[in-house]
Amino acid sequence: MSIDLHTTPSSPPIIELEQIGRVFTRSPVAAERLLSLFGRDPEIPVLRAVRAVDLSVQRGEVLGLVGESGCGKSTLGRIVTGILPASSGKLSYEGQDVQTLTAQEKKRYTLSVQMIFQDPYASLNPRQKVGDILAEPLKVHGLAKGRSQIKERVRDALLEVGLDPAYADRYPHQFSGGQRQRIGIARALIVEPDFLVCDEPIAALDVSIQAQVINLFLELRTRRALTYLFISHDLSVVRHIADRVAIMYLGEIVELAPAADLFASPAHPYTQTLLDQIPSVRNRKRKFHAVKGELPSPLSPPSGCAFHPRCPHATERCRNEAPSLVSIAPGRTASCHLVKESK
Ligand code: SF4
């Protein structure tokens, strides 16, 4: 797929993450509170969901973010949209630290960056009619005046995602999974965003419907010059839509490359394993297995390279020393002791 970035070389990325981290801790249980009362420090486990991620998304591109369930990719998506604050690092929108945005700039960022959720049913209020669901962001943000303008915007949004405007009077339960995802997309589009964070948007849909929804994303990208962060556990899904792909493992980006390069010559052993699971003409005779072993708990990540317990190439060095993310070719980075750094 050719990259037609709606940007100039000097324009900043629409979104930039620098050393972004996110930790989760639980509340202390009774015994731990008791320890605190006696001046002892209870050891409450810290879950490092996202660890020092650097990533930027240029205006007009589609960046695929791929990794197994639990690797931190959805947490990262929520940080990008501002739904979840980062614990550390810097998030910039159009070159400006979001922490320093004025109220008006913050509003622009909030509207410009929208999220599409995996489960369309859970993200739609079952007690609201579709027309009211779509009208709500217009009313909350004062984006349309009067009932007739709101009605017109709702009608246009439904048409744009391929739904009959008469559906505005129905409730979410009256739709199929694919139609509900289209309603979710219409709700995001109605505020005229520039950037959609799509979190596993087709994972809950029937296989027969998935291609239709992917095609809708492709059409919308062209029609509205949208930028996407497209999150998926399945490399074969992003293959059809992404310009670049970032591979995430246990909270870290382990490989980033233009999609064509990544699929032609994956550099990181984890990417190679993910790619081996995609049925293709090239590997049609192979037996397909899930990636060997389970994703380790982010509560106690392995020493050295986090992938070493599952890596077929792991050595003693891998068990003791974490590799750094290095440049391996123009526009390509990977973190593995086996890759050769390009200078
Ligand atoms: Fe495998 Fe070692 Fe590379 Fe990690 S650093 S991916 S364990 S070869």
Tab-separated table of C-alpha atoms and ligand atoms in Angstrom:
chain	number	residue	atom	x	y	z
A	1	MET	CA	0.000	0.000	0.000
A	2	SER	CA	1.404	3.409	-0.900
A	3	ILE	CA	1.705	5.993	1.825
A	4	ASP	CA	0.057	9.270	1.008
A	5	LEU	CA	0.834	11.296	4.094
A	6	HIS	CA	-1.130	14.509	4.299
A	7	THR	CA	1.804	16.315	5.773
A	8	THR	CA	4.935	18.203	4.919
A	9	PRO	CA	8.397	17.068	6.003
A	10	SER	CA	8.490	19.835	8.614
A	11	SER	CA	5.091	19.180	10.161
A	12	PRO	CA	5.195	17.436	13.547
A	13	PRO	CA	3.619	13.998	13.999
A	14	ILE	CA	-0.074	14.193	14.829
A	15	ILE	CA	0.705	12.067	17.917
A	16	GLU	CA	4.071	11.483	19.516
A	17	LEU	CA	4.852	9.336	22.530
A	18	GLU	CA	8.170	9.770	24.316
A	19	GLN	CA	9.154	7.254	26.984
A	20	ILE	CA	5.496	6.644	27.806
A	21	GLY	CA	4.898	4.295	30.720
A	22	ARG	CA	1.849	3.156	32.596
A	23	VAL	CA	1.773	1.240	35.851
A	24	PHE	CA	-1.196	-0.130	37.753
A	25	THR	CA	-1.237	-0.889	41.449
A	26	ARG	CA	-4.060	-2.352	43.487
A	27	SER	CA	-5.341	-0.935	46.758
A	28	PRO	CA	-3.640	-2.448	49.848
A	29	VAL	CA	-5.509	-5.333	51.490
A	30	ALA	CA	-6.235	-5.301	55.263
A	31	ALA	CA	-2.971	-7.031	56.232
A	32	GLU	CA	-0.966	-4.555	54.138
A	33	ARG	CA	-2.789	-1.602	55.693
A	34	LEU	CA	-1.961	-3.042	59.095
A	35	LEU	CA	1.716	-3.268	58.166
A	36	SER	CA	1.650	0.393	57.145
A	37	LEU	CA	0.166	1.324	60.509
A	38	PHE	CA	3.176	-0.281	62.161
A	39	GLY	CA	5.535	1.719	59.955
A	40	ARG	CA	6.413	-1.211	57.671
A	41	ASP	CA	6.315	-0.842	53.900
A	42	PRO	CA	4.067	-3.553	52.397
A	43	GLU	CA	5.232	-4.809	49.027
A	44	ILE	CA	2.260	-4.141	46.772
A	45	PRO	CA	2.846	-5.612	43.313
A	46	VAL	CA	3.178	-3.079	40.485
A	47	LEU	CA	1.919	-4.030	37.049
A	48	ARG	CA	3.953	-2.317	34.336
A	49	ALA	CA	1.482	-2.413	31.440
A	50	VAL	CA	3.455	-0.042	29.186
A	51	ARG	CA	7.193	0.507	29.500
A	52	ALA	CA	9.070	3.482	28.035
A	53	VAL	CA	7.379	3.493	24.627
A	54	ASP	CA	8.588	5.897	21.932
A	55	LEU	CA	6.234	6.080	18.963
A	56	SER	CA	4.995	8.689	16.544
A	57	VAL	CA	2.140	8.721	14.082
A	58	GLN	CA	2.325	10.992	11.045
A	59	ARG	CA	-0.794	12.708	9.756
A	60	GLY	CA	-2.473	10.535	7.115
A	61	GLU	CA	-0.745	7.260	7.923
A	62	VAL	CA	-2.100	4.025	9.338
A	63	LEU	CA	0.081	2.602	12.073
A	64	GLY	CA	-0.721	-0.986	13.024
A	65	LEU	CA	-0.019	-1.937	16.644
A	66	VAL	CA	0.153	-5.694	17.064
A	67	GLY	CA	0.719	-8.009	20.007
A	68	GLU	CA	-0.922	-10.730	22.065
A	69	SER	CA	-3.768	-10.072	24.436
A	70	GLY	CA	-2.373	-8.526	27.622
A	71	CYS	CA	0.732	-7.000	26.026
A	72	GLY	CA	-0.359	-3.417	26.799
A	73	LYS	CA	-1.521	-2.319	23.353
A	74	SER	CA	-5.051	-1.328	24.451
A	75	THR	CA	-3.616	0.578	27.413
A	76	LEU	CA	-1.355	2.427	24.985
A	77	GLY	CA	-4.358	3.204	22.738
A	78	ARG	CA	-6.250	4.648	25.691
A	79	ILE	CA	-3.271	6.802	26.631
A	80	VAL	CA	-3.147	8.185	23.072
A	81	THR	CA	-6.820	9.208	23.240
A	82	GLY	CA	-6.404	10.758	26.677
A	83	ILE	CA	-8.921	8.317	28.232
A	84	LEU	CA	-6.138	7.039	30.501
A	85	PRO	CA	-3.277	9.179	31.773
A	86	ALA	CA	0.291	7.934	31.388
A	87	SER	CA	2.280	7.325	34.579
A	88	SER	CA	5.443	8.673	32.965
A	89	GLY	CA	6.746	10.151	29.724
A	90	LYS	CA	5.370	12.755	27.358
A	91	LEU	CA	2.410	12.651	24.967
A	92	SER	CA	2.325	15.339	22.282
A	93	TYR	CA	-0.505	16.267	19.953
A	94	GLU	CA	0.622	18.096	16.816
A	95	GLY	CA	3.972	18.839	18.453
A	96	GLN	CA	2.575	20.178	21.709
A	97	ASP	CA	2.759	18.438	25.082
A	98	VAL	CA	-0.871	17.640	25.961
A	99	GLN	CA	-0.141	18.649	29.570
A	100	THR	CA	0.434	22.221	28.418
A	101	LEU	CA	-2.640	22.573	26.159
A	102	THR	CA	-5.021	25.423	26.890
A	103	ALA	CA	-8.671	24.527	27.525
A	104	GLN	CA	-9.518	25.307	23.916
A	105	GLU	CA	-6.573	23.291	22.552
A	106	LYS	CA	-7.481	20.408	24.868
A	107	LYS	CA	-11.003	20.423	23.457
A	108	ARG	CA	-9.596	20.281	19.940
A	109	TYR	CA	-7.346	17.334	20.875
A	110	THR	CA	-10.240	15.540	22.598
A	111	LEU	CA	-12.456	15.866	19.534
A	112	SER	CA	-9.693	15.230	17.021
A	113	VAL	CA	-8.593	11.909	18.551
A	114	GLN	CA	-11.447	9.414	18.837
A	115	MET	CA	-11.565	5.771	19.844
A	116	ILE	CA	-13.359	2.820	18.256
A	117	PHE	CA	-13.830	0.008	20.748
A	118	GLN	CA	-13.605	-3.742	20.261
A	119	ASP	CA	-17.017	-4.562	21.645
A	120	PRO	CA	-19.508	-2.277	19.930
A	121	TYR	CA	-22.369	-3.526	22.109
A	122	ALA	CA	-20.656	-2.710	25.399
A	123	SER	CA	-19.748	0.752	24.155
A	124	LEU	CA	-23.321	1.722	23.209
A	125	ASN	CA	-25.915	2.649	25.833
A	126	PRO	CA	-28.633	-0.018	25.428
A	127	ARG	CA	-31.316	2.352	26.746
A	128	GLN	CA	-30.654	5.075	24.182
A	129	LYS	CA	-31.912	5.142	20.625
A	130	VAL	CA	-29.169	5.248	18.022
A	131	GLY	CA	-30.176	8.796	17.031
A	132	ASP	CA	-29.719	9.944	20.635
A	133	ILE	CA	-26.381	8.118	20.953
A	134	LEU	CA	-25.078	9.949	17.885
A	135	ALA	CA	-26.580	13.293	18.889
A	136	GLU	CA	-25.044	13.237	22.366
A	137	PRO	CA	-21.458	14.305	21.455
A	138	LEU	CA	-22.875	17.081	19.258
A	139	LYS	CA	-24.888	18.426	22.174
A	140	VAL	CA	-22.164	17.964	24.796
A	141	HIS	CA	-19.566	19.809	22.709
A	142	GLY	CA	-21.990	22.332	21.154
A	143	LEU	CA	-21.155	21.197	17.622
A	144	ALA	CA	-24.622	21.626	16.113
A	145	LYS	CA	-27.380	24.142	16.690
A	146	GLY	CA	-31.021	23.230	16.974
A	147	ARG	CA	-32.872	19.986	16.452
A	148	SER	CA	-32.919	20.095	12.673
A	149	GLN	CA	-29.140	20.537	12.387
A	150	ILE	CA	-28.526	17.727	14.875
A	151	LYS	CA	-30.965	15.496	12.968
A	152	GLU	CA	-29.185	16.251	9.718
A	153	ARG	CA	-25.741	15.463	11.180
A	154	VAL	CA	-27.066	12.164	12.604
A	155	ARG	CA	-28.580	11.276	9.232
A	156	ASP	CA	-25.325	12.050	7.399
A	157	ALA	CA	-23.273	10.037	9.899
A	158	LEU	CA	-25.490	6.961	9.462
A	159	LEU	CA	-25.354	7.258	5.679
A	160	GLU	CA	-21.578	7.615	5.753
A	161	VAL	CA	-21.143	4.269	7.507
A	162	GLY	CA	-23.621	2.542	5.203
A	163	LEU	CA	-26.670	2.494	7.486
A	164	ASP	CA	-30.238	3.547	6.749
A	165	PRO	CA	-31.005	6.915	8.457
A	166	ALA	CA	-34.336	5.409	9.586
A	167	TYR	CA	-32.282	3.288	12.032
A	168	ALA	CA	-31.903	6.390	14.215
A	169	ASP	CA	-35.151	5.371	15.943
A	170	ARG	CA	-33.938	1.908	16.885
A	171	TYR	CA	-32.056	0.603	19.917
A	172	PRO	CA	-28.585	-1.037	19.814
A	173	HIS	CA	-29.954	-4.530	20.546
A	174	GLN	CA	-31.913	-4.416	17.285
A	175	PHE	CA	-28.693	-4.509	15.229
A	176	SER	CA	-26.183	-7.157	14.217
A	177	GLY	CA	-22.570	-6.996	15.478
A	178	GLY	CA	-21.361	-5.479	12.207
A	179	GLN	CA	-24.104	-2.835	12.242
A	180	ARG	CA	-23.324	-1.974	15.853
A	181	GLN	CA	-19.659	-1.466	14.968
A	182	ARG	CA	-20.797	0.864	12.167
A	183	ILE	CA	-22.817	2.820	14.756
A	184	GLY	CA	-19.680	3.033	16.922
A	185	ILE	CA	-17.746	4.368	13.934
A	186	ALA	CA	-20.519	6.889	13.149
A	187	ARG	CA	-20.418	8.113	16.758
A	188	ALA	CA	-16.669	8.701	16.466
A	189	LEU	CA	-16.965	10.399	13.067
A	190	ILE	CA	-19.767	12.758	14.007
A	191	VAL	CA	-17.334	15.056	15.857
A	192	GLU	CA	-15.125	15.333	12.713
A	193	PRO	CA	-11.949	13.707	14.071
A	194	ASP	CA	-8.542	13.577	12.365
A	195	PHE	CA	-7.301	10.485	14.123
A	196	LEU	CA	-9.014	7.236	15.076
A	197	VAL	CA	-7.573	4.791	17.587
A	198	CYS	CA	-9.198	1.516	16.535
A	199	ASP	CA	-8.862	-1.036	19.333
A	200	GLU	CA	-9.414	-4.513	17.843
A	201	PRO	CA	-12.405	-3.125	15.911
A	202	ILE	CA	-13.182	-6.335	14.039
A	203	ALA	CA	-12.124	-8.965	16.599
A	204	ALA	CA	-15.678	-9.461	17.899
A	205	LEU	CA	-17.255	-9.692	14.430
A	206	ASP	CA	-18.082	-12.708	12.255
A	207	VAL	CA	-15.333	-13.456	9.747
A	208	SER	CA	-17.798	-12.750	6.912
A	209	ILE	CA	-18.351	-9.214	8.235
A	210	GLN	CA	-14.722	-8.389	9.085
A	211	ALA	CA	-13.685	-7.602	5.498
A	212	GLN	CA	-16.665	-5.237	5.078
A	213	VAL	CA	-15.692	-3.252	8.161
A	214	ILE	CA	-12.008	-3.127	7.090
A	215	ASN	CA	-13.163	-1.813	3.703
A	216	LEU	CA	-15.219	0.847	5.454
A	217	PHE	CA	-12.102	1.963	7.367
A	218	LEU	CA	-10.167	2.121	4.089
A	219	GLU	CA	-12.904	4.170	2.377
A	220	LEU	CA	-13.168	6.567	5.310
A	221	ARG	CA	-9.419	7.030	5.377
A	222	THR	CA	-9.440	8.204	1.768
A	223	ARG	CA	-12.633	10.236	1.977
A	224	ARG	CA	-11.789	12.028	5.218
A	225	ALA	CA	-7.964	11.966	5.138
A	226	LEU	CA	-7.985	10.141	8.461
A	227	THR	CA	-5.024	8.868	10.450
A	228	TYR	CA	-5.355	5.545	12.298
A	229	LEU	CA	-3.671	3.727	15.120
A	230	PHE	CA	-5.009	0.279	14.286
A	231	ILE	CA	-4.639	-2.142	17.203
A	232	SER	CA	-4.921	-5.889	16.631
A	233	HIS	CA	-3.672	-9.201	18.020
A	234	ASP	CA	-3.620	-10.497	14.450
A	235	LEU	CA	-0.897	-9.473	12.007
A	236	SER	CA	-3.005	-10.605	9.052
A	237	VAL	CA	-5.611	-7.940	9.895
A	238	VAL	CA	-3.191	-5.000	9.804
A	239	ARG	CA	-1.544	-6.326	6.644
A	240	HIS	CA	-4.452	-4.955	4.594
A	241	ILE	CA	-4.589	-1.538	6.140
A	242	ALA	CA	-1.302	-0.449	7.783
A	243	ASP	CA	1.525	1.610	6.274
A	244	ARG	CA	3.800	0.842	9.224
A	245	VAL	CA	3.560	-1.809	11.905
A	246	ALA	CA	4.737	-1.708	15.527
A	247	ILE	CA	5.048	-5.034	17.347
A	248	MET	CA	4.481	-4.914	21.095
A	249	TYR	CA	5.590	-7.488	23.653
A	250	LEU	CA	5.042	-7.218	27.392
A	251	GLY	CA	4.610	-3.458	27.388
A	252	GLU	CA	7.445	-2.638	24.979
A	253	ILE	CA	7.783	-2.035	21.253
A	254	VAL	CA	10.133	-4.754	19.983
A	255	GLU	CA	9.974	-3.990	16.264
A	256	LEU	CA	8.777	-1.097	14.101
A	257	ALA	CA	8.913	-1.136	10.314
A	258	PRO	CA	7.104	-0.176	7.118
A	259	ALA	CA	4.450	-2.877	6.634
A	260	ALA	CA	5.923	-4.198	3.376
A	261	ASP	CA	9.381	-4.629	4.965
A	262	LEU	CA	8.026	-6.227	8.104
A	263	PHE	CA	6.026	-8.822	6.178
A	264	ALA	CA	8.869	-9.491	3.720
A	265	SER	CA	11.672	-9.793	6.291
A	266	PRO	CA	10.644	-9.690	9.955
A	267	ALA	CA	13.678	-8.907	12.112
A	268	HIS	CA	12.570	-9.828	15.634
A	269	PRO	CA	12.027	-13.506	16.529
A	270	TYR	CA	8.639	-12.618	18.054
A	271	THR	CA	7.504	-10.971	14.808
A	272	GLN	CA	8.738	-14.036	12.910
A	273	THR	CA	6.656	-16.271	15.174
A	274	LEU	CA	3.550	-14.111	14.730
A	275	LEU	CA	4.055	-14.117	10.979
A	276	ASP	CA	4.446	-17.886	10.894
A	277	GLN	CA	0.911	-18.190	12.222
A	278	ILE	CA	-0.636	-16.453	9.235
A	279	PRO	CA	-1.815	-18.943	6.624
A	280	SER	CA	-0.311	-18.000	3.256
A	281	VAL	CA	0.730	-19.544	-0.015
A	282	ARG	CA	4.357	-19.431	1.178
A	283	ASN	CA	3.787	-21.393	4.348
A	284	ARG	CA	0.634	-23.345	3.410
A	285	LYS	CA	2.278	-26.689	4.170
A	286	ARG	CA	3.244	-25.705	7.694
A	287	LYS	CA	1.308	-26.652	10.761
A	288	PHE	CA	0.160	-23.574	12.631
A	289	HIS	CA	0.752	-23.179	16.334
A	290	ALA	CA	0.090	-20.369	18.713
A	291	VAL	CA	3.274	-18.636	19.883
A	292	LYS	CA	5.024	-21.167	22.143
A	293	GLY	CA	4.264	-20.721	25.842
A	294	GLU	CA	2.251	-17.981	27.453
A	295	LEU	CA	2.814	-14.272	27.677
A	296	PRO	CA	4.583	-13.832	31.041
A	297	SER	CA	2.837	-11.774	33.690
A	298	PRO	CA	3.731	-8.082	33.555
A	299	LEU	CA	3.758	-8.303	37.371
A	300	SER	CA	6.990	-10.301	37.193
A	301	PRO	CA	8.582	-9.917	33.756
A	302	PRO	CA	11.467	-12.277	32.898
A	303	SER	CA	15.042	-11.097	33.344
A	304	GLY	CA	17.036	-9.891	30.340
A	305	CYS	CA	15.041	-10.009	27.121
A	306	ALA	CA	11.382	-10.403	28.103
A	307	PHE	CA	10.845	-12.784	25.161
A	308	HIS	CA	13.652	-15.183	26.147
A	309	PRO	CA	11.516	-17.925	27.782
A	310	ARG	CA	9.696	-18.368	24.457
A	311	CYS	CA	12.402	-17.506	21.973
A	312	PRO	CA	13.893	-20.336	19.894
A	313	HIS	CA	17.168	-18.386	19.587
A	314	ALA	CA	17.649	-17.419	23.252
A	315	THR	CA	21.194	-17.554	24.648
A	316	GLU	CA	22.711	-16.934	28.067
A	317	ARG	CA	23.159	-13.272	27.140
A	318	CYS	CA	19.417	-12.989	26.423
A	319	ARG	CA	18.614	-14.269	29.912
A	320	ASN	CA	20.788	-11.636	31.570
A	321	GLU	CA	20.821	-8.577	29.351
A	322	ALA	CA	17.840	-6.713	27.918
A	323	PRO	CA	18.379	-5.654	24.298
A	324	SER	CA	17.800	-2.010	23.308
A	325	LEU	CA	15.603	-0.853	20.460
A	326	VAL	CA	18.090	0.069	17.725
A	327	SER	CA	17.878	1.280	14.155
A	328	ILE	CA	18.455	-1.610	11.739
A	329	ALA	CA	17.599	0.169	8.465
A	330	PRO	CA	16.029	3.497	7.482
A	331	GLY	CA	12.633	3.625	9.187
A	332	ARG	CA	13.160	0.275	10.908
A	333	THR	CA	13.949	-0.497	14.544
A	334	ALA	CA	14.128	-3.746	16.490
A	335	SER	CA	15.254	-4.874	19.939
A	336	CYS	CA	17.081	-8.193	19.821
A	337	HIS	CA	20.712	-9.147	20.415
A	338	LEU	CA	20.738	-10.874	17.024
A	339	VAL	CA	19.911	-7.824	14.881
A	340	LYS	CA	22.677	-5.689	13.457
A	341	GLU	CA	22.508	-1.992	14.272
A	342	SER	CA	22.804	0.259	11.237
A	343	LYS	CA	24.932	3.360	11.811
B	1	SF4	FE1	15.386	-13.991	21.318
B	1	SF4	FE2	17.592	-13.166	22.536
B	1	SF4	FE3	16.572	-11.759	20.548
B	1	SF4	FE4	15.343	-11.841	22.884
B	1	SF4	S1	17.348	-10.956	22.481
B	1	SF4	S2	14.393	-12.034	20.897
B	1	SF4	S3	15.723	-13.938	23.504
B	1	SF4	S4	17.419	-13.830	20.425
